[in-house]
Structure formats: C-alpha cells, structure tokens
Coordinates of C-alpha atoms in Angstrom, one line a residue:
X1 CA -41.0 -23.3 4.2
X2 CA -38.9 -20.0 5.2
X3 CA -36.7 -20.6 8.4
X4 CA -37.6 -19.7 11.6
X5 CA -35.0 -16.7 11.8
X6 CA -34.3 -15.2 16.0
X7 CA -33.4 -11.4 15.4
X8 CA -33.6 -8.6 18.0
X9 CA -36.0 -5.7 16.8
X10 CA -35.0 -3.6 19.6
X11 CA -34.3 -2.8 22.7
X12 CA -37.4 -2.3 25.7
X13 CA -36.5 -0.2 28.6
X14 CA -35.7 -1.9 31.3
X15 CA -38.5 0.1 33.4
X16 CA -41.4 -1.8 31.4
X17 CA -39.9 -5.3 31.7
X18 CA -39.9 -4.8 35.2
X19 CA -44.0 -3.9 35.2
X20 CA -46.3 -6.6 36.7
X21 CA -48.0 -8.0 33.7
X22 CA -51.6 -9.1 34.2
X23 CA -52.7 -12.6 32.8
X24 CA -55.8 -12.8 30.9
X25 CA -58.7 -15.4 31.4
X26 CA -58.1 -19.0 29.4
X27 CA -59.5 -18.2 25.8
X28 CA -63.6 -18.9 26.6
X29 CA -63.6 -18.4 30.1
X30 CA -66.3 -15.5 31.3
X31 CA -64.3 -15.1 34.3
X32 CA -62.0 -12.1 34.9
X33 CA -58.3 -11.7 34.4
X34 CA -56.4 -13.5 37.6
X35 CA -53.6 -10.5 39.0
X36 CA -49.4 -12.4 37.8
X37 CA -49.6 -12.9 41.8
X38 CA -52.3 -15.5 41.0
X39 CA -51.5 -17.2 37.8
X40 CA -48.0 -17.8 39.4
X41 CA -49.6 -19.7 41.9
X42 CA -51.5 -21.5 39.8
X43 CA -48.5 -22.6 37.9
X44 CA -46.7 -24.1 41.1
X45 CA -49.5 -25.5 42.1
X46 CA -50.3 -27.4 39.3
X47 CA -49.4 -31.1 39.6
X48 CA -46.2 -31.8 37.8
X49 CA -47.7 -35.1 35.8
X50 CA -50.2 -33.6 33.6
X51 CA -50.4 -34.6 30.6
X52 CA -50.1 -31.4 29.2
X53 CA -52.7 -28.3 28.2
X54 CA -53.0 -25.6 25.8
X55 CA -54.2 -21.7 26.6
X56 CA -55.5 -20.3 23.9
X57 CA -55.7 -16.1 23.5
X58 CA -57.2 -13.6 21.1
X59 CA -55.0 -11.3 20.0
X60 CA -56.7 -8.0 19.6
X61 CA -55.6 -4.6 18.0
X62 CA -52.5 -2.8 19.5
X63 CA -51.8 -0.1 17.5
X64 CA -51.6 1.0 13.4
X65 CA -48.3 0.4 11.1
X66 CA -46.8 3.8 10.0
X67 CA -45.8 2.5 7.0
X68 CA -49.2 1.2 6.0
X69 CA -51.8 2.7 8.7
X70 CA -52.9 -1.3 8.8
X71 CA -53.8 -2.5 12.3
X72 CA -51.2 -4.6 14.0
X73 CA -52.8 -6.9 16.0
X74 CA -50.9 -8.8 19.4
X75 CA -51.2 -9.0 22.9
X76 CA -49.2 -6.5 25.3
X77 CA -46.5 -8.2 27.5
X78 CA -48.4 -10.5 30.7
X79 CA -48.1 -13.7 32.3
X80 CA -49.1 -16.8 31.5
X81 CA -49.6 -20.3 32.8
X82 CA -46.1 -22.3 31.9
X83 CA -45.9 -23.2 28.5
X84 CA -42.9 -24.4 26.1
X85 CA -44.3 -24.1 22.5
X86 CA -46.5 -21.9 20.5
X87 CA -48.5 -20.6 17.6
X88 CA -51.1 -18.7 15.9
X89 CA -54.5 -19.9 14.5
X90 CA -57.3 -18.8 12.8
X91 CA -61.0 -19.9 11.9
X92 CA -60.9 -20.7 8.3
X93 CA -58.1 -22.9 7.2
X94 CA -58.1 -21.8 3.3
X95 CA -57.8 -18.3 4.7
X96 CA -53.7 -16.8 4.2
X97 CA -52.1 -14.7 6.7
X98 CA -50.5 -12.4 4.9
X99 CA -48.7 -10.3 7.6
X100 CA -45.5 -11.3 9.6
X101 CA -45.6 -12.9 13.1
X102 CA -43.2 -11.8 16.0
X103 CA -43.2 -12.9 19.5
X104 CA -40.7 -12.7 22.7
X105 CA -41.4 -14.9 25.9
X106 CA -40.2 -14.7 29.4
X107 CA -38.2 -17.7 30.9
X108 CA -39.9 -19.6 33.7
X109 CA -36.6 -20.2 35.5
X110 CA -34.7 -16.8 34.7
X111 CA -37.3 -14.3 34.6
X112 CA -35.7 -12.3 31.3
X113 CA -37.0 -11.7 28.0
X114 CA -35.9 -13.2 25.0
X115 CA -35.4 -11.0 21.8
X116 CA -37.7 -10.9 19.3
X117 CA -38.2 -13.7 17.0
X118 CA -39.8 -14.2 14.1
X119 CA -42.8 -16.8 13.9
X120 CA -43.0 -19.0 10.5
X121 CA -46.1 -18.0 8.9
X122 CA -46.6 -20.3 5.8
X123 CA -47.7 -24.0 7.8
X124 CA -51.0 -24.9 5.3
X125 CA -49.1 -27.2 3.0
X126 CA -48.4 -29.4 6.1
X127 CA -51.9 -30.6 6.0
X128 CA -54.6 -33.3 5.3
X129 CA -54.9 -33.6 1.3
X130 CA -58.4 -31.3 -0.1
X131 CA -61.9 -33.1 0.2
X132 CA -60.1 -35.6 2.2
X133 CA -62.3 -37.0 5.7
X134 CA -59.6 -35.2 7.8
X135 CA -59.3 -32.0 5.6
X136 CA -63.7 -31.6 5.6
X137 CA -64.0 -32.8 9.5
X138 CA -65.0 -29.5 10.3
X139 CA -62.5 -28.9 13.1
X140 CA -59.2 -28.0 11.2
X141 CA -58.0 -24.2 11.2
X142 CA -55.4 -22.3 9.9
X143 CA -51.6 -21.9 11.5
X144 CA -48.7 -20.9 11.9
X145 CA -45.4 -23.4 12.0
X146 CA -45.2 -24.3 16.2
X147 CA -42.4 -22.6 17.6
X148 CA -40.7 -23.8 20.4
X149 CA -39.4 -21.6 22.9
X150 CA -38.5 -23.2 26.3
X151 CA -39.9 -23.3 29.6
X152 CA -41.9 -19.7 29.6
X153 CA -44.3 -17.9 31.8
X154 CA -44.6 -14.4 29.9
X155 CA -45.4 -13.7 26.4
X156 CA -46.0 -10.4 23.7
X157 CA -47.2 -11.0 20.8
X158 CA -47.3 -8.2 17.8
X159 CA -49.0 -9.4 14.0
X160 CA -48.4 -6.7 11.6
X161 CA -49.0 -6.4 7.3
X162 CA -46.3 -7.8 5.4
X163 CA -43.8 -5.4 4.2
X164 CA -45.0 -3.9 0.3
X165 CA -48.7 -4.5 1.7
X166 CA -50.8 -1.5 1.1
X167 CA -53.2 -0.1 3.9
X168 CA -56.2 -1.5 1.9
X169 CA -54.2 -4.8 1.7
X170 CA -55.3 -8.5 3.1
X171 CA -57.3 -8.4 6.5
X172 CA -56.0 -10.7 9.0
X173 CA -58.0 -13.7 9.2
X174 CA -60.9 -13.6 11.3
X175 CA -60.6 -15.4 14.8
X176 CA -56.5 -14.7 15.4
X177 CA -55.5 -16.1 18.6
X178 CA -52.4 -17.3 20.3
X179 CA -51.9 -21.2 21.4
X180 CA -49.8 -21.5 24.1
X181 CA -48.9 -25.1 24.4
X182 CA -48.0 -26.6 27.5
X183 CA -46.7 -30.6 26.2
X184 CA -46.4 -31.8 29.9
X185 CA -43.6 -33.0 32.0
X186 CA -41.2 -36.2 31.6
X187 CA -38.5 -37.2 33.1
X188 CA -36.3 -37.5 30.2
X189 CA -37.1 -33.5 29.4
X190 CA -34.2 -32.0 31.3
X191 CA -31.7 -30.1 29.5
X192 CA -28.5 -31.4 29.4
X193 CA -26.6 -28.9 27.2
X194 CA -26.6 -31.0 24.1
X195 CA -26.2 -30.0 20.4
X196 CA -26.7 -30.9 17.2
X197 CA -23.7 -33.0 16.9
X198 CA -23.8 -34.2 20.9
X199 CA -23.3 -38.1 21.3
X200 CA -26.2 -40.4 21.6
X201 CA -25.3 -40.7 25.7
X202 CA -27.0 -36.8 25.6
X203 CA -30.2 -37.9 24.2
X204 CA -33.4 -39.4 26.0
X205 CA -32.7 -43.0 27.2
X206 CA -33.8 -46.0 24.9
X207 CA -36.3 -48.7 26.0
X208 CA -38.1 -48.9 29.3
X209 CA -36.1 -46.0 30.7
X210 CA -37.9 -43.3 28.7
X211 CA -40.7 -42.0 31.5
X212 CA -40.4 -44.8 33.5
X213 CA -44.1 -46.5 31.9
X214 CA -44.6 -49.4 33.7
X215 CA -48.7 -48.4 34.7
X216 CA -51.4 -49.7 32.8
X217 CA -52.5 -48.8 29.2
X218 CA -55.4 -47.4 28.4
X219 CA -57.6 -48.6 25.6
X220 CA -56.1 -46.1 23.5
X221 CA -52.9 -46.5 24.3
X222 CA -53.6 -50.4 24.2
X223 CA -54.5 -49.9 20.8
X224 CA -51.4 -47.8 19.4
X225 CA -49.1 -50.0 20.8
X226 CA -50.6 -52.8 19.4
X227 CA -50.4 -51.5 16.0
X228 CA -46.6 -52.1 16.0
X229 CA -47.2 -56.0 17.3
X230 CA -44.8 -58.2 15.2
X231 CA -42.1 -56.2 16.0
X232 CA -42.1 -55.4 20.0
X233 CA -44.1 -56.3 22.8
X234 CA -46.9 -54.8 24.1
X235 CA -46.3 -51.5 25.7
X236 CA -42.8 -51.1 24.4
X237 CA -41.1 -47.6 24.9
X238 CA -38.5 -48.5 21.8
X239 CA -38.6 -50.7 18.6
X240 CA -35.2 -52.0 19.3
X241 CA -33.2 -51.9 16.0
X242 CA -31.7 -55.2 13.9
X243 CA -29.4 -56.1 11.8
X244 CA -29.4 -56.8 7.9
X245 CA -30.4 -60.7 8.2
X246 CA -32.8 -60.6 10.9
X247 CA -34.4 -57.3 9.3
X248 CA -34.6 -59.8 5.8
X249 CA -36.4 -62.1 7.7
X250 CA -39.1 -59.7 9.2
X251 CA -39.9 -58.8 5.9
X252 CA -40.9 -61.8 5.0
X253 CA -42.7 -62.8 7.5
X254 CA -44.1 -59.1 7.3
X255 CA -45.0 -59.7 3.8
X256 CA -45.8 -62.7 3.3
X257 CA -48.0 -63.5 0.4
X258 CA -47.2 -59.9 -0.8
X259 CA -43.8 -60.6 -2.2
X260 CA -43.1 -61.7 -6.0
X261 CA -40.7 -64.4 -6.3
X262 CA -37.9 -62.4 -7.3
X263 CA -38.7 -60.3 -3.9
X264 CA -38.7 -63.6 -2.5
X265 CA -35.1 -64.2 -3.8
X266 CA -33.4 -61.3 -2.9
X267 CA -35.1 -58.5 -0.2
X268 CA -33.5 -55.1 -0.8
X269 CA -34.0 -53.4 2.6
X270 CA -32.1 -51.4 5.2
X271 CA -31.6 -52.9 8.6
X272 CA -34.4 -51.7 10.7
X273 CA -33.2 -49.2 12.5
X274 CA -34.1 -48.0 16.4
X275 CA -37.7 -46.2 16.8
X276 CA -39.0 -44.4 20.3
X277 CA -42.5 -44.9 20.4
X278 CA -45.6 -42.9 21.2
X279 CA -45.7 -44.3 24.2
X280 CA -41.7 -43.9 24.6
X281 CA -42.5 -40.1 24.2
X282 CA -45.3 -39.7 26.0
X283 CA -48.2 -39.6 23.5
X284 CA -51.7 -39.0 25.3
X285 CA -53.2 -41.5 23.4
X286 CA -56.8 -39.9 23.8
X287 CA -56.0 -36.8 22.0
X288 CA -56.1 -38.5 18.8
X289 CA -59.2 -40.2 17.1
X290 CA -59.8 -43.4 17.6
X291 CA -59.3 -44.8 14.4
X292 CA -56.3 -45.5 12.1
X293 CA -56.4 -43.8 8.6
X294 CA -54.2 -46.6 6.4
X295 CA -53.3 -45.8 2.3
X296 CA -52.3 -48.3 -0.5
X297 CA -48.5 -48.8 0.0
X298 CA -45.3 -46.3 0.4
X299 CA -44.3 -45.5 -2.8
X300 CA -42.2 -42.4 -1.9
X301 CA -40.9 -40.2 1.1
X302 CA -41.3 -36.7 2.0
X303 CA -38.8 -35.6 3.9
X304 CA -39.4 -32.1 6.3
X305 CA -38.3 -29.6 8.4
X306 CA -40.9 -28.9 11.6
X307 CA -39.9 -24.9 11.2
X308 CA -39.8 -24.6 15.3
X309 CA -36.5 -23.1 15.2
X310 CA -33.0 -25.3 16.5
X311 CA -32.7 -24.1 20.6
X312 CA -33.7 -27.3 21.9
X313 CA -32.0 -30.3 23.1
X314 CA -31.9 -33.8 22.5
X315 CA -33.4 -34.8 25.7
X316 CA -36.1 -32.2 24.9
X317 CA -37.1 -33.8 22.0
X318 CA -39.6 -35.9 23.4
X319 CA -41.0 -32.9 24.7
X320 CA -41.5 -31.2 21.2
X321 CA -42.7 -33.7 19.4
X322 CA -45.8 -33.7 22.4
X323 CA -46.1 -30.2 21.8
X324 CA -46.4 -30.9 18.2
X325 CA -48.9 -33.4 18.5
X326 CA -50.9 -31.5 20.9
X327 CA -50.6 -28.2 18.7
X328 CA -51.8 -30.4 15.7
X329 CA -54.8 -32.0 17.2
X330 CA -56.0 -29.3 19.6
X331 CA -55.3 -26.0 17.8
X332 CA -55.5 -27.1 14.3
X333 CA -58.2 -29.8 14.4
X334 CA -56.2 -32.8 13.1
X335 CA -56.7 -36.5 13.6
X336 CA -53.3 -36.6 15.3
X337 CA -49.9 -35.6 14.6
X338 CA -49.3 -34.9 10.6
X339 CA -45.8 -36.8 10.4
X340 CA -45.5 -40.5 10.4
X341 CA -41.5 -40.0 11.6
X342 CA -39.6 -37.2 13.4
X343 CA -36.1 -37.3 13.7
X344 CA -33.7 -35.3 16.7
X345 CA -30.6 -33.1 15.7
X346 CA -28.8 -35.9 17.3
X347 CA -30.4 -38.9 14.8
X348 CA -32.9 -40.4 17.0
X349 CA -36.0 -41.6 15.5
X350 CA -39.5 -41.5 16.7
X351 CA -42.8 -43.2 15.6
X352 CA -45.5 -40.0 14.4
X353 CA -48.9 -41.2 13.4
X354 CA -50.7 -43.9 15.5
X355 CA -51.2 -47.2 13.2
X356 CA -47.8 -49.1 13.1
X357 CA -44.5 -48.1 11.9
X358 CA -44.4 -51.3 9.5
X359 CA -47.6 -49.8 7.8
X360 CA -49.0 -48.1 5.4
X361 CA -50.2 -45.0 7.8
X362 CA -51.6 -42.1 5.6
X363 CA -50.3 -38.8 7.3
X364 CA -51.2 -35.1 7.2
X365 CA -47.6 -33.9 5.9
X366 CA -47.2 -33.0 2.4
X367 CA -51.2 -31.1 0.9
X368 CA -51.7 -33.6 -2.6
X369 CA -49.3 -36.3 -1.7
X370 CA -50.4 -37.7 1.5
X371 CA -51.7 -41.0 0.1
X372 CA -49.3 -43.8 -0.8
X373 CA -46.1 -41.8 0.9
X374 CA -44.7 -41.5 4.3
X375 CA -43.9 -38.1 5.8
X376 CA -40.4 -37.6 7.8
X377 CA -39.9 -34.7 9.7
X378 CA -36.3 -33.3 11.1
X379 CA -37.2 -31.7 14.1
X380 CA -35.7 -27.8 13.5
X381 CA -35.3 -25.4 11.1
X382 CA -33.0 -25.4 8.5
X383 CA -33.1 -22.8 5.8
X384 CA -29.9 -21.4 6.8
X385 CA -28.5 -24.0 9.4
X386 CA -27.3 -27.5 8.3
X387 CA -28.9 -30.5 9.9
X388 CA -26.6 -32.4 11.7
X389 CA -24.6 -35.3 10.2
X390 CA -26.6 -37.6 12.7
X391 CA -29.8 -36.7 11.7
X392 CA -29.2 -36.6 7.8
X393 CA -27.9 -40.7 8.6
X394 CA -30.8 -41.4 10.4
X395 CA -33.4 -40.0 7.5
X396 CA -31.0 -42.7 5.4
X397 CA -31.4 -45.3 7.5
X398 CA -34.9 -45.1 7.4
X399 CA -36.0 -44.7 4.4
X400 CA -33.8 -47.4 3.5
X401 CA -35.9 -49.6 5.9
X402 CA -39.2 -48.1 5.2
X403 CA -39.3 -48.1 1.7
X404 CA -37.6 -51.4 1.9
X405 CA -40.8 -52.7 3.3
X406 CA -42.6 -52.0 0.4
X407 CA -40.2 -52.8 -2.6
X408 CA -39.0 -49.4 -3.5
X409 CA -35.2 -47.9 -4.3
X410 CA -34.3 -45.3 -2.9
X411 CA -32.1 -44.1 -5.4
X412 CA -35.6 -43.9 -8.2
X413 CA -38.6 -42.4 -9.2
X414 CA -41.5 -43.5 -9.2
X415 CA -45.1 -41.7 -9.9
X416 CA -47.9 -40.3 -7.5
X417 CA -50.9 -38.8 -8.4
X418 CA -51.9 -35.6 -6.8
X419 CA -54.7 -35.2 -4.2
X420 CA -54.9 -31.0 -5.2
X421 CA -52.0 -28.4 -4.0
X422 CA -50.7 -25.6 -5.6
X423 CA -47.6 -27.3 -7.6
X424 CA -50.1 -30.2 -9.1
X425 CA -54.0 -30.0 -9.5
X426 CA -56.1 -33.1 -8.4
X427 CA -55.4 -35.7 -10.5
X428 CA -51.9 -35.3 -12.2
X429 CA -49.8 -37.8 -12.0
X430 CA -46.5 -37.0 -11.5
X431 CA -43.2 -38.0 -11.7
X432 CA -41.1 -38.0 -8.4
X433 CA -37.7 -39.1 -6.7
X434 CA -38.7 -41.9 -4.3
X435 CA -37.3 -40.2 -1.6
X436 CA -38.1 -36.5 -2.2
X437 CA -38.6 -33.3 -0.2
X438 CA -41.8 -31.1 0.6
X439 CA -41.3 -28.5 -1.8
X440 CA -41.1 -31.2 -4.6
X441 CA -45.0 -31.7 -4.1
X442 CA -46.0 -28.2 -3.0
X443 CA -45.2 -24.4 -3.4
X444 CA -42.6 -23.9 -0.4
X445 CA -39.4 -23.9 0.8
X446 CA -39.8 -26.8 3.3
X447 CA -37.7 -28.6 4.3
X448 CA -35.2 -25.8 4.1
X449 CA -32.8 -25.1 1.4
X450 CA -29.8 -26.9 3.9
X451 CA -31.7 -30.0 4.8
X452 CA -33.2 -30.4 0.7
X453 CA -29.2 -30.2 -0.5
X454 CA -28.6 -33.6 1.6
X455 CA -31.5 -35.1 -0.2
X456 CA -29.0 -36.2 -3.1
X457 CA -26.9 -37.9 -0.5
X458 CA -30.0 -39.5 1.9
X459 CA -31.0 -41.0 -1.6
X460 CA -27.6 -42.6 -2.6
X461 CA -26.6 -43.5 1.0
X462 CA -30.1 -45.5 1.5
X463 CA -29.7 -47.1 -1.7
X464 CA -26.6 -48.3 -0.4
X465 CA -27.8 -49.4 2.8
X466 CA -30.5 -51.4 1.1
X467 CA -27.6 -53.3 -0.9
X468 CA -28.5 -51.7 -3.7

C-alpha cells in the first residue's frame, strides 16, 4: 500500500481561515445544521468518558477539475464535533475509487490548520477473504486507509480524478462520505513528545495502570478476556511476558495432546513476549460481534503497515488502535478489528482480534490468505520512513512466539492456499515465506517498501530467538 505522504498544496488566505465555519447535521439526522457557536458547545459538554463515536458526512460536489472537467467532490472548511482519526467510505465494497483523497483539519487545542495531506486510497486488500461470512454479511463497504490526525474540531475535504483520468473516466463510487472517528478518552492518551526511537518509560504504562480498569466487565468484555485464560487472569490489562523455560512449558501445557514426540523433545519457540490487551487499550467490547471466528492453525505471518501516517506518539497508541477498531466495525462493517496484532513505533505489542492471543484467530488482514495465518500490523506508514529498530524487534519477537505455538520456523516456507485476491485465484496453493509481508499475497505495496526490506532480518532474527 502507497504511503501516506503530508505535502502542502498551497497556501489559503488568512481572511478565510478566520471565517466561522458552519457544522453540518450528524450524517442521517433531518435536523438542521447547528451554527460553530453550538457544536463547540456540544463538544465541551460532552462527558469526557465516552467510549467513543463516529460522525459520518456526505461529501457532495464542490467544483469541476480543469484538467479533466470531472467533478471534485469534498466538503468546504466547518466544524466538527472532536475527532482524532478519519476516512472515506462508500456503499459497495468491490467498487474502486479511482480519484485521489486530500484533507486538512483544524487542531482542537491550537485552532490552526494543518497543510494538506494526502489520504491513502487503496485499503480493500485489508479485508475479509471473498464469499467468506464476514466478506457476504451485508454490512461491509468500501475505504480508504484511516488516517490519524490528532485532536481536531475542523475539517475540508476535496476528492478529485486521479491524474491521466479522462473526463469520461471512473465515477466516484456512489454513497462517498467522510467518517470522522472520535476513539474516546484514556488516560494513558496524553502526548508526551515521544518518537519512534523514544524509550519504553514514553509509552502507555504496562499492567493494571493502563486506564485504571478496575470496574466490572461486561459480558463481552467477560468473554474477550477470557479467551486469553491460561495465560493471565481475568480482566488483565497486559499478558506479562516470560522467559525461554517457562514460555517451553506453556506450550506444553498449551498443546498438549497436539505435539509429536519430537515436538515433545525439543519446543522451538520464542519467549513469550509482553501483550496490552483489549481491555489494556480500551476495546468497547460491544462493538464487535459476539462470536469468535477461529481457523485451522498459523502456518504463516503477514506482516503490515496501518497506512495512518507516523505523527503519533507512543502513549497515543492506545488511542489509534480504538480508532482503528471503531473505523473497522462502524464504517466498514467488519466483525471487529482486521489485525490479530498491532505493534507501536516504540515496539509495544497489542492483542487485535477478540479470541485469544494463544489461538488460532482468523483475521480480516491480508484478501485470500486470512485463514491459517495471523495478521501483524506496525502502526504507521512506511513507504518512505523506516520503522523503528524497536518495532522491527518486537514483530521478531513475536512471530518467534506465535508461530512457535504452532510448530513453524520462521526462517521457511511453507504453502497456503488462496481464498481469491488479485495475486492468486481461489484455490492456488502457493508457496510462501512463513513470515511474509502483505504484498506477498495481494497486489500492493503494503507494508511499505521500508518496513518489507526488514522482513529478511524479522525472519532470521526470530529464527534465532526460537533457538533455531
């Protein structure tokens, strides 16, 4: 998947940014558009706990491309209700948008506007595999990657043809509208400056102290949390991590009955390593459906990049990875977030999809391979940025764990058989590196040229952590 690339278009007079901008009506509602005055106050007023919410907006025809005389579609500079993280959806998910998406937002706590950047339009092969119950539910749409953008209570949005697109070139897909993703407060959100290479001291705290949960679960939370039983307790903010000997004797107790005698003998694993929860990040647990999708075994890893651009923090992490979740499930109509894993620029780990880290959870991450693979996701964008050294350990670390689980080297290949994508038709079997990234299974540059050069050095590194 291209980058997320920030680049200034040009330059507004300063006359216009100073205009009120008018609000419109939450996408549905018949009732008129609230004056700035009002939707301000409807901001501050909001309670600060929420769990989060998502405003959705049509965007509607602004003007025609010179080049082209195509329509470019948007919405004119307003206010909004706060929100942190957004994206563009459409009706028909097999439907391609073939034009290029900009946006520039207005910090909540500043008041300016940001320069123009550029909104990653190719997201479909991060989705359920074809014919599958969550691809044919009914509710999924098309997308754009999420961006995130910070704190924002102002947005302008312009959609135009892609450049070499005649006049009489691809329509936009019908039912365009912006999401504007509000993931909800938590007290580890704060920004505290660090970057992709900041110590572990900058990111959210481990265990009990992420959020403070100490209330009661509900069902559905009850439920997640329970998934992971035989490795933490019940209502756990953070798998703690282990070393080499006790993670050996997990696995067999893990998998017992399972095991050939040989495994039996000798258990090539990585020592498990820490994992924040849903709960640990804040998961509204009855977003998702109820149910927990499971597949065969984890045969491979796909390895990611989320495409929502690098200007976030560690401590914000938590706080993306809800918008994520949120964006999935609300604007695109999946069963919960698409990743089993996202890691932070500063190599923290975090549980994705509800079932059990341990398990054989089938994700929504790689169109054609989601069955008997796991799907890890580096939150950021890195076709022209490097991951950090943290967060290209911590994908090693894992996937020398996870695969460990189930018997496979990191450092092989091993053979899937497509579920349908552009690469592979239904059916194929093909031959793949165990631990592999996205564009090895699908037509895209995901997960970014930077983070796919590591893979070679994820693969040898894991091995090596297994024992191997």
């Amino acid at each position: 998947m291209r980058g997320i690339l920030a680049s200034s278009i040009g330059v507004t007079c300063a006359a216009a940014l100073a205009l009120p901008l008018a609000p419109p009506a939450v996408a549905g509602s018949a009732r008129p558009a609230p004056t700035a005055e009002a939707a301000t106050r409807a901001a501050v007023t909001n309670p600060s706990d929420v769990p989060g919410s998502t405003q959705s907006l049509p965007l509607r025809p602004l003007t025609h491309d010179r080049a082209s005389g195509a329509a470019v579609l948007g919405l004119a500079p307003r206010a909004v209700r706060h929100f942190s993280l957004l994206g563009v959806v459409w009706d028909d998910p097999a439907a391609r948008l073939h034009h290029s998406v900009q946006v520039r937002t207005r910090a909540a706590a500043t008041g300016g506007w940001s320069a123009w950047q550029d909104v990653e339009t190719h997201y479909s092969d991060h989705a359920a595999d074809p014919g599958s119950a969550e691809a044919d539910s009914g509710r999924v749409r098309g997308a754009t990657a999420p961006l995130w953008v910070g704190e924002s209570d102002g947005v302008e949005v312009r959609v135009r043809p892609e450049p070499g697109e005649p006049g009489d070139g691809p329509a936009a897909p019908s039912g365009l509208r912006l999401e504007l993703v509000d993931p909800g407060d938590a007290d580890t959100d704060a920004d505290t400056g660090s970057d992709e290479e900041a110590d572990d001291s900058a990111a959210a705290p481990p265990g009990d102290a992420v959020e403070g949960r100490t209330g009661p679960m509900t069902a559905e939370a009850t439920a997640a949390s329970a998934a992971n039983a035989g490795l933490v307790r019940l209502g756990a903010t953070e798998i703690p991590e282990l070393d080499g000997e006790r993670t050996r004797q997990e696995l067999l107790t893990l998998r017992k009955g399972e095991l050939t005698g040989e495994q039996q003998a000798k258990q090539y694993i990585g020592p498990r390593p820490a994992i924040v929860t849903r709960r640990g990040w804040g998961a509204d647990e009855s977003l998702r459906d109820k149910s927990f999708p499971y597949t065969g075994k984890v045969k491979a890893a796909f390895v990611h990049h989320t495409a929502s651009g690098n200007n976030y923090t560690c401590a914000q992490a938590p706080s993306l990875i809800r918008g994520f979740y949120r964006y999935h499930v609300k604007s695109l109509g999946w069963r919960d977030i698409g990743y089993n894993f996202l890691v932070d620029k500063c190599g923290r780990i975090y549980e994705g999809r509800a079932g059990g880290v341990a398990k054989a959870v089938k994700g929504a991450h790689t169109m054609g391979f989601n069955s008997n693979t796991t799907g890890i996701a580096v939150i950021g964008s890195y076709g022209s940025k490097k991951p950090s050294s943290k967060a290209v350990k911590a994908v090693s670390r894992l996937t020398a764990w996870k695969l460990g689980l189930h018997g496979m080297n990191p450092g092989s290949k091993t053979y899937l058989t497509s579920g349908g994508g552009n690469l592979y038709g239904k059916g194929k079997k093909v031959r793949m590196n165990v631990i592999s990234g996205h564009r090895d299974g699908f037509n895209t540059s995901c997960p970014g040229g930077k983070l796919y050069s590591k893979l070679k050095s994820v693969r040898s590194t894991a091995a090596r952590y297994q024992g191997r």
